[in-house]
CSV table of C-alpha atoms in Angstrom, one decimal:
chain,number,residue,atom,x,y,z
A,211,MET,CA,4.7,47.4,-7.1
A,212,SER,CA,5.9,44.5,-4.9
A,213,THR,CA,4.2,41.1,-5.1
A,214,PRO,CA,1.9,40.5,-2.1
A,215,SER,CA,3.2,37.7,0.1
A,216,PHE,CA,1.1,35.6,2.5
A,217,GLN,CA,2.4,33.5,5.4
A,218,ILE,CA,0.9,30.0,5.8
A,219,ALA,CA,1.4,28.3,9.2
A,220,THR,CA,1.9,24.7,8.1
A,221,ILE,CA,1.3,21.7,10.4
A,222,LYS,CA,2.1,18.5,8.5
A,223,GLY,CA,1.1,16.4,11.5
A,224,ASP,CA,1.0,12.6,11.4
A,225,GLY,CA,0.7,9.7,9.0
A,226,ILE,CA,-0.3,10.7,5.5
A,227,GLY,CA,-0.7,14.2,6.6
A,228,ILE,CA,3.0,14.7,5.7
A,229,ASP,CA,2.5,13.2,2.2
A,230,VAL,CA,-0.6,15.2,1.3
A,231,THR,CA,0.7,18.4,2.7
A,232,GLU,CA,3.8,18.2,0.5
A,233,ALA,CA,1.6,17.3,-2.5
A,234,THR,CA,-0.6,20.4,-1.8
A,235,GLN,CA,2.4,22.7,-1.6
A,236,ALA,CA,3.7,21.4,-4.9
A,237,VAL,CA,0.3,22.0,-6.6
A,238,ILE,CA,-0.1,25.5,-5.1
A,239,ASN,CA,3.4,26.4,-6.2
A,240,ALA,CA,2.6,25.3,-9.8
A,241,ALA,CA,-0.6,27.4,-9.7
A,242,GLN,CA,1.3,30.4,-8.3
A,243,GLU,CA,3.9,30.1,-11.1
A,244,LYS,CA,1.2,29.9,-13.7
A,245,VAL,CA,-0.9,32.8,-12.5
A,246,GLN,CA,1.7,35.1,-10.8
A,247,GLY,CA,0.8,38.0,-8.7
A,248,PHE,CA,1.3,36.6,-5.2
A,249,SER,CA,3.7,34.5,-3.2
A,250,LEU,CA,3.3,32.2,-0.1
A,251,ASP,CA,5.7,31.7,2.8
A,252,TYR,CA,5.3,28.4,4.6
A,253,LYS,CA,6.1,28.4,8.3
A,254,LEU,CA,6.4,24.9,9.6
A,255,ILE,CA,4.9,24.2,13.1
A,256,SER,CA,5.6,20.8,14.8
A,257,ALA,CA,2.5,19.2,16.3
A,258,GLY,CA,0.6,16.0,16.5
A,259,ALA,CA,0.7,12.5,18.0
A,260,ASP,CA,4.3,11.7,17.0
A,261,TYR,CA,5.4,15.0,18.4
A,262,TYR,CA,3.5,14.3,21.6
A,263,LYS,CA,5.2,10.9,21.9
A,264,GLU,CA,8.6,12.5,21.5
A,265,THR,CA,8.1,15.6,23.7
A,266,GLY,CA,5.0,15.2,25.9
A,267,GLN,CA,3.5,18.2,24.1
A,268,ASP,CA,0.9,18.1,21.3
A,269,ILE,CA,2.3,21.3,19.7
A,270,GLU,CA,5.6,23.1,19.9
A,271,ASP,CA,6.2,26.0,22.3
A,272,GLY,CA,4.7,29.1,20.8
A,273,GLY,CA,3.1,27.1,18.0
A,274,GLU,CA,-0.5,28.3,18.6
A,275,GLU,CA,0.7,31.9,18.8
A,276,ALA,CA,2.6,31.5,15.5
A,277,ALA,CA,-0.4,30.0,13.8
A,278,GLY,CA,-2.4,33.1,14.9
A,279,LEU,CA,0.1,35.5,13.3
A,280,ALA,CA,-0.1,33.8,9.9
A,281,ASP,CA,-2.5,34.7,7.1
A,282,ALA,CA,-3.9,31.2,7.0
A,283,ILE,CA,-3.2,27.8,8.6
A,284,PHE,CA,-2.8,24.5,6.6
A,285,LEU,CA,-3.0,21.2,8.4
A,286,GLY,CA,-2.3,17.8,6.9
A,287,ALA,CA,-3.7,15.4,9.5
A,288,ILE,CA,-3.3,14.8,13.2
A,289,GLY,CA,-3.7,11.8,15.4
A,290,LEU,CA,-2.5,8.2,15.7
A,291,PRO,CA,-4.8,5.5,17.3
A,292,SER,CA,-1.9,4.1,19.3
A,293,ILE,CA,-0.9,7.5,20.9
A,294,ARG,CA,-3.4,9.1,23.3
A,295,TYR,CA,-3.7,11.6,26.1
A,296,SER,CA,-3.9,10.2,29.7
A,297,ASP,CA,-7.7,10.4,29.5
A,298,GLY,CA,-7.8,8.0,26.6
A,299,THR,CA,-8.7,10.5,23.9
A,300,GLU,CA,-6.6,11.0,20.7
A,301,ILE,CA,-4.1,13.8,20.3
A,302,SER,CA,-6.0,16.9,19.0
A,303,PRO,CA,-4.4,20.3,19.3
A,304,HIS,CA,-6.3,21.4,16.2
A,305,LEU,CA,-9.5,21.4,18.3
A,306,ARG,CA,-7.9,24.0,20.5
A,307,LEU,CA,-7.0,26.1,17.5
A,308,ARG,CA,-10.6,26.0,16.4
A,309,ASP,CA,-11.6,27.2,19.9
A,310,ARG,CA,-8.8,29.7,20.3
A,311,PHE,CA,-9.4,31.5,17.0
A,312,GLN,CA,-13.1,30.9,17.0
A,313,LEU,CA,-13.2,29.2,13.6
A,314,TYR,CA,-17.0,28.8,13.7
A,315,ALA,CA,-17.6,28.2,10.0
A,316,GLY,CA,-16.6,24.7,9.0
A,317,VAL,CA,-16.9,24.6,5.1
A,318,ARG,CA,-17.2,21.1,3.7
A,319,PRO,CA,-17.7,21.1,-0.1
A,320,ILE,CA,-19.4,18.0,-1.6
A,321,LYS,CA,-19.0,17.7,-5.3
A,322,ALA,CA,-19.4,14.8,-7.8
A,323,TYR,CA,-16.6,14.5,-10.4
A,324,PRO,CA,-16.9,12.6,-13.7
A,325,ASN,CA,-15.5,9.1,-13.6
A,326,ALA,CA,-15.0,9.2,-9.8
A,327,PRO,CA,-17.0,6.7,-7.8
A,328,GLN,CA,-20.6,7.6,-7.3
A,329,ARG,CA,-22.5,5.4,-4.7
A,330,LEU,CA,-26.0,6.2,-6.0
A,331,ALA,CA,-27.3,4.6,-9.2
A,332,ASP,CA,-29.6,7.5,-10.0
A,333,PRO,CA,-27.9,9.5,-12.9
A,334,ARG,CA,-28.8,12.7,-11.2
A,335,ALA,CA,-26.1,11.9,-8.6
A,336,SER,CA,-23.6,13.3,-11.1
A,337,GLU,CA,-25.1,16.7,-10.4
A,338,ILE,CA,-24.2,16.7,-6.7
A,339,ASP,CA,-22.6,20.1,-5.8
A,340,MET,CA,-23.3,21.3,-2.3
A,341,VAL,CA,-21.6,22.7,0.8
A,342,ILE,CA,-22.1,21.5,4.3
A,343,LEU,CA,-21.5,24.4,6.7
A,344,ARG,CA,-20.7,23.0,10.1
A,345,GLU,CA,-20.6,25.3,13.1
A,346,SER,CA,-17.2,24.3,14.6
A,347,THR,CA,-16.8,25.9,18.0
A,348,GLU,CA,-20.0,25.1,19.9
A,349,GLY,CA,-22.7,22.5,19.7
A,350,LEU,CA,-21.9,19.2,21.3
A,351,PHE,CA,-18.2,19.6,20.5
A,352,TYR,CA,-18.1,22.5,23.0
A,353,SER,CA,-17.5,20.0,25.8
A,354,ALA,CA,-15.0,17.9,23.8
A,355,ALA,CA,-12.4,16.3,26.0
A,356,VAL,CA,-9.6,18.7,24.9
A,357,HIS,CA,-11.6,21.6,26.3
A,358,ASN,CA,-12.2,20.0,29.7
A,359,ARG,CA,-15.7,21.3,30.0
A,360,CYS,CA,-17.7,18.2,31.2
A,361,PRO,CA,-20.3,19.4,33.8
A,362,VAL,CA,-20.4,15.9,35.3
A,363,GLU,CA,-17.6,13.4,35.2
A,364,THR,CA,-17.6,10.6,37.7
A,365,ASN,CA,-17.2,6.8,37.6
A,366,ASP,CA,-21.0,6.5,37.5
A,367,GLU,CA,-22.0,9.2,35.0
A,368,VAL,CA,-20.5,11.5,32.4
A,369,GLN,CA,-22.4,14.4,30.8
A,370,ASP,CA,-21.6,16.5,27.8
A,371,ILE,CA,-23.5,19.6,26.9
A,372,VAL,CA,-24.7,21.3,23.7
A,373,ARG,CA,-24.0,25.0,23.6
A,374,ILE,CA,-25.7,27.3,21.0
A,375,THR,CA,-25.1,31.1,21.4
A,376,ARG,CA,-26.8,33.9,19.6
A,377,LYS,CA,-23.5,35.7,18.8
A,378,THR,CA,-21.9,32.7,17.0
A,379,THR,CA,-25.1,31.4,15.4
A,380,GLU,CA,-25.9,34.8,13.9
A,381,LYS,CA,-22.4,34.9,12.3
A,382,LEU,CA,-22.8,31.3,11.1
A,383,HIS,CA,-26.1,32.0,9.3
A,384,ASP,CA,-24.8,35.2,7.8
A,385,PHE,CA,-21.9,33.2,6.5
A,386,ALA,CA,-24.2,30.6,5.0
A,387,PHE,CA,-26.3,33.1,3.2
A,388,ARG,CA,-23.3,35.0,1.9
A,389,LEU,CA,-21.8,31.7,0.7
A,390,ALA,CA,-25.0,30.9,-1.1
A,391,GLN,CA,-24.9,34.4,-2.8
A,392,LYS,CA,-21.3,33.8,-3.9
A,393,ARG,CA,-22.2,30.4,-5.3
A,394,LYS,CA,-25.3,31.8,-7.0
A,395,ASN,CA,-23.1,34.4,-8.7
A,396,ARG,CA,-21.0,31.5,-10.0
A,397,GLY,CA,-24.0,29.7,-11.5
A,398,LYS,CA,-25.0,27.5,-8.5
A,399,MET,CA,-28.5,27.1,-7.0
A,400,GLY,CA,-28.5,29.9,-4.4
A,401,GLN,CA,-30.3,28.1,-1.5
A,402,VAL,CA,-29.7,27.6,2.2
A,403,THR,CA,-31.1,24.7,4.2
A,404,CYS,CA,-31.2,24.9,8.0
A,405,VAL,CA,-30.6,21.4,9.3
A,406,ASP,CA,-31.6,20.9,13.0
A,407,LYS,CA,-33.7,18.9,15.5
A,408,ALA,CA,-35.9,21.8,16.4
A,409,ASN,CA,-38.9,19.6,17.2
A,410,VAL,CA,-37.1,18.0,20.2
A,411,PHE,CA,-34.4,20.3,21.6
A,412,LYS,CA,-34.7,23.9,22.8
A,413,SER,CA,-31.1,24.5,21.6
A,414,MET,CA,-32.1,23.5,18.1
A,415,ALA,CA,-35.3,25.5,18.1
A,416,PHE,CA,-33.1,28.5,19.1
A,417,PHE,CA,-30.7,27.7,16.2
A,418,ARG,CA,-33.7,27.7,13.8
A,419,GLN,CA,-35.2,30.9,15.3
A,420,ILE,CA,-32.0,32.8,14.5
A,421,PHE,CA,-32.0,31.3,11.0
A,422,ASP,CA,-35.5,32.8,10.6
A,423,GLU,CA,-34.4,36.1,11.8
A,424,LYS,CA,-31.5,36.2,9.4
A,425,LYS,CA,-33.2,35.0,6.2
A,426,SER,CA,-35.2,38.1,5.7
A,427,SER,CA,-32.0,40.0,5.0
A,428,TYR,CA,-31.2,37.7,2.0
A,429,SER,CA,-34.3,37.8,-0.1
A,430,ASP,CA,-32.4,36.7,-3.2
A,431,ILE,CA,-31.6,33.3,-1.6
A,432,LYS,CA,-34.2,30.5,-1.1
A,433,SER,CA,-34.3,29.1,2.4
A,434,THR,CA,-35.5,25.6,3.4
A,435,TYR,CA,-35.5,23.4,6.5
A,436,ASN,CA,-34.8,19.7,7.3
A,437,TYR,CA,-34.6,17.7,10.5
A,438,VAL,CA,-31.2,16.0,10.7
A,439,ASP,CA,-32.5,12.5,10.5
A,440,ALA,CA,-34.6,13.4,7.4
A,441,GLN,CA,-31.6,15.1,6.0
A,442,ALA,CA,-29.6,11.9,6.3
A,443,LEU,CA,-32.3,10.1,4.4
A,444,ASP,CA,-32.5,12.9,1.7
A,445,PHE,CA,-28.7,12.6,1.1
A,446,ILE,CA,-29.6,9.1,-0.2
A,447,ARG,CA,-32.8,10.0,-1.9
A,448,ARG,CA,-32.1,13.4,-3.5
A,449,PRO,CA,-28.7,15.0,-2.6
A,450,TRP,CA,-28.6,16.9,-6.0
A,451,GLU,CA,-31.4,19.2,-4.7
A,452,PHE,CA,-29.3,20.9,-2.0
A,453,ASP,CA,-26.8,23.8,-2.2
A,454,VAL,CA,-25.7,25.2,1.2
A,455,LEU,CA,-26.7,23.3,4.3
A,456,VAL,CA,-26.0,25.0,7.7
A,457,MET,CA,-26.0,22.9,10.9
A,458,GLU,CA,-24.7,22.3,14.5
A,459,ASN,CA,-21.2,20.9,15.0
A,460,MET,CA,-21.9,17.2,15.7
A,461,PHE,CA,-24.6,17.1,13.0
A,462,GLY,CA,-22.1,18.5,10.5
A,463,ASP,CA,-19.4,16.1,11.6
A,464,ILE,CA,-21.6,13.1,10.8
A,465,LEU,CA,-23.5,14.3,7.7
A,466,SER,CA,-20.3,15.6,6.0
A,467,ASP,CA,-18.8,12.1,6.2
A,468,LEU,CA,-22.1,10.6,4.8
A,469,ALA,CA,-22.3,13.1,2.0
A,470,GLY,CA,-18.6,12.7,1.2
A,471,GLY,CA,-19.2,9.0,0.7
A,472,LEU,CA,-21.6,9.8,-2.1
A,473,VAL,CA,-18.9,11.4,-4.2
A,474,GLY,CA,-16.0,9.1,-3.7
A,475,GLY,CA,-15.1,9.1,0.0
A,476,MET,CA,-12.9,10.9,2.4
A,477,GLY,CA,-10.0,11.2,-0.1
A,478,MET,CA,-12.1,13.9,-1.8
A,479,ALA,CA,-13.3,15.6,1.4
A,480,SER,CA,-11.8,19.1,1.6
A,481,CYS,CA,-12.4,21.4,4.5
A,482,GLY,CA,-12.0,25.0,5.5
A,483,GLU,CA,-12.6,26.3,9.1
A,484,ILE,CA,-13.1,30.0,9.1
A,485,GLY,CA,-13.5,32.7,11.7
A,486,ASP,CA,-13.6,36.5,11.7
A,487,LYS,CA,-9.8,36.8,11.5
A,488,HIS,CA,-8.4,33.4,10.9
A,489,GLY,CA,-8.8,30.4,8.6
A,490,LEU,CA,-7.6,26.8,8.9
A,491,PHE,CA,-7.7,24.4,6.0
A,492,GLN,CA,-7.3,20.7,6.0
A,493,PRO,CA,-8.4,17.5,4.4
A,494,ALA,CA,-11.3,16.0,6.5
A,495,HIS,CA,-9.8,12.5,6.5
A,496,GLY,CA,-7.5,11.1,9.2
A,497,SER,CA,-3.8,10.3,9.3
A,498,ALA,CA,-4.1,6.7,7.9
A,499,PRO,CA,-0.8,5.6,9.3
A,500,ASP,CA,-1.1,2.2,7.7
A,501,ILE,CA,-0.3,3.7,4.3
A,502,MET,CA,2.0,6.5,5.4
A,503,GLY,CA,5.1,6.9,3.1
A,504,GLN,CA,3.9,4.2,0.7
A,505,ASP,CA,2.8,6.5,-2.1
A,506,LYS,CA,-0.8,5.3,-1.8
A,507,ALA,CA,-2.7,8.2,-0.2
A,508,ASN,CA,-5.2,10.2,-2.3
A,509,PRO,CA,-3.9,13.8,-2.1
A,510,LEU,CA,-7.0,15.4,-3.6
A,511,ALA,CA,-8.8,16.3,-0.3
A,512,ALA,CA,-5.7,18.2,0.8
A,513,ILE,CA,-5.2,19.8,-2.7
A,514,LEU,CA,-8.8,20.9,-2.8
A,515,SER,CA,-8.4,22.3,0.7
A,516,GLY,CA,-5.4,24.2,-0.6
A,517,SER,CA,-7.7,25.7,-3.3
A,518,LEU,CA,-10.2,26.7,-0.6
A,519,MET,CA,-7.4,28.4,1.3
A,520,LEU,CA,-6.4,30.4,-1.8
A,521,ASP,CA,-10.0,31.5,-2.3
A,522,TYR,CA,-10.2,32.5,1.4
A,523,LEU,CA,-7.0,34.6,1.1
A,524,ALA,CA,-8.5,36.2,-2.1
A,525,ASP,CA,-11.6,37.2,-0.2
A,526,LYS,CA,-9.6,38.4,2.8
A,527,SER,CA,-7.0,40.5,0.8
A,528,GLY,CA,-8.7,41.4,-2.5
A,529,VAL,CA,-5.8,39.9,-4.5
A,530,LEU,CA,-7.6,38.5,-7.5
A,531,SER,CA,-4.6,36.3,-8.6
A,532,LEU,CA,-5.3,34.1,-5.5
A,533,GLU,CA,-8.8,33.4,-6.7
A,534,ASN,CA,-7.5,32.7,-10.2
A,535,ALA,CA,-5.0,30.2,-8.8
A,536,ALA,CA,-7.8,28.4,-6.9
A,537,LYS,CA,-9.8,28.2,-10.1
A,538,VAL,CA,-6.8,26.8,-12.0
A,539,ILE,CA,-6.4,24.0,-9.4
A,540,ASP,CA,-10.1,23.2,-9.4
A,541,HIS,CA,-10.2,23.1,-13.2
A,542,ALA,CA,-7.2,20.8,-13.4
A,543,VAL,CA,-8.8,18.4,-10.9
A,544,TYR,CA,-12.2,18.4,-12.7
A,545,GLN,CA,-10.7,18.0,-16.2
A,546,GLY,CA,-8.3,15.3,-14.9
A,547,PHE,CA,-11.3,13.2,-13.8
A,548,LYS,CA,-13.2,14.0,-17.0
A,549,ASP,CA,-10.4,12.8,-19.1
A,550,LYS,CA,-9.8,9.7,-17.0
A,551,ALA,CA,-6.3,10.9,-16.3
A,552,ILE,CA,-6.7,11.0,-12.5
A,553,ARG,CA,-7.1,7.5,-11.1
A,554,PRO,CA,-6.3,7.4,-7.4
A,555,MET,CA,-5.6,4.0,-5.8
A,556,GLU,CA,-8.3,4.9,-3.2
A,557,PHE,CA,-10.8,4.4,-6.0
A,558,GLY,CA,-9.2,1.2,-7.4
A,559,GLY,CA,-7.0,3.1,-9.8
A,560,ASP,CA,-3.3,2.8,-10.6
A,561,MET,CA,-2.1,6.2,-9.4
A,562,GLY,CA,-0.5,6.9,-6.1
A,563,THR,CA,0.1,10.2,-4.3
A,564,LYS,CA,3.0,11.3,-6.5
A,565,ALA,CA,1.3,10.4,-9.8
A,566,VAL,CA,-1.9,12.2,-9.0
A,567,THR,CA,0.0,15.2,-7.9
A,568,GLN,CA,2.2,15.3,-11.0
A,569,GLU,CA,-0.9,14.9,-13.3
A,570,ILE,CA,-2.5,18.0,-11.7
A,571,ILE,CA,0.7,20.0,-11.9
A,572,LYS,CA,1.1,19.0,-15.6
A,573,ARG,CA,-2.4,20.2,-16.4
A,574,ILE,CA,-1.8,23.5,-14.5
A,575,GLN,CA,1.3,24.1,-16.5
A,576,GLN,CA,-0.3,23.3,-19.8
A,577,LYS,CA,-3.5,25.3,-19.3
């Protein structure tokens, strides 16, 4: 029997996106060699701010179509503050990819690691292990500049709209409950919290209504509610009490950064954006051009995003070795922190991009 192969559309992008993408590929290759049973074929696609500066295009001709033909998309980071579209916004072809492939489920894991920075003094903060599920195609981002959907845009007034549709929201809530079931089977809490502002906005009341309609189909999963402002407070007061939290696009954008700060910062912020047929995986941090190529970037957000990608491909294909490779990577990162062997410069440590990457590879090879 031939070894199953999967094509990964790879956009290194800008700044440290190049550094962390190469680190992630090295770690995934080590896990693949350890586990066996699959292979990955990386197809490089040029895109980003530097590419726009050189060519006047934010992604190469045929790049979006090529990404759609791949089994998954991996993105390093896109955008440079000094390079912008004519309307003043930053270069962002990845927002079009979200919209084109309807990547509605933005998965943002938030997990505390031993000996990594924890911003809360309460010892229970070491138990933080949750997932923010951010709807990624609608909400307030529906009228993001890249989509050119402003209903009013004059020199006196600009309006953006919030869009919530039944079709997408039903799929999002189903995804949330299935994710909670999967986590429960792995020993997690098994709970979904609907985060909204249903007391003020009709769109948010509609979002909660659909949540209520869906929860009856998942009797094994506990469901709770929180207004978004109260949720921000509860991330400071009791973040260890949450499991899966489902929310609108802008709410998820803000709260995932807040929650990420509780467990070390954006250098640990992995992300998967998943639709019915496509999945895009990227670190949630920016391109940090000030440290590009200096061996200072923390590659862990990208590496953990690579692990999410392997887990996604396993679910999609049924190839168990992909899931096992993801577990090997996750274990290497966790044990590396536990043993104080991973010390990123981002956290005041003495290890740059290459050293962190090599430590994870060494642990994978020795496992």
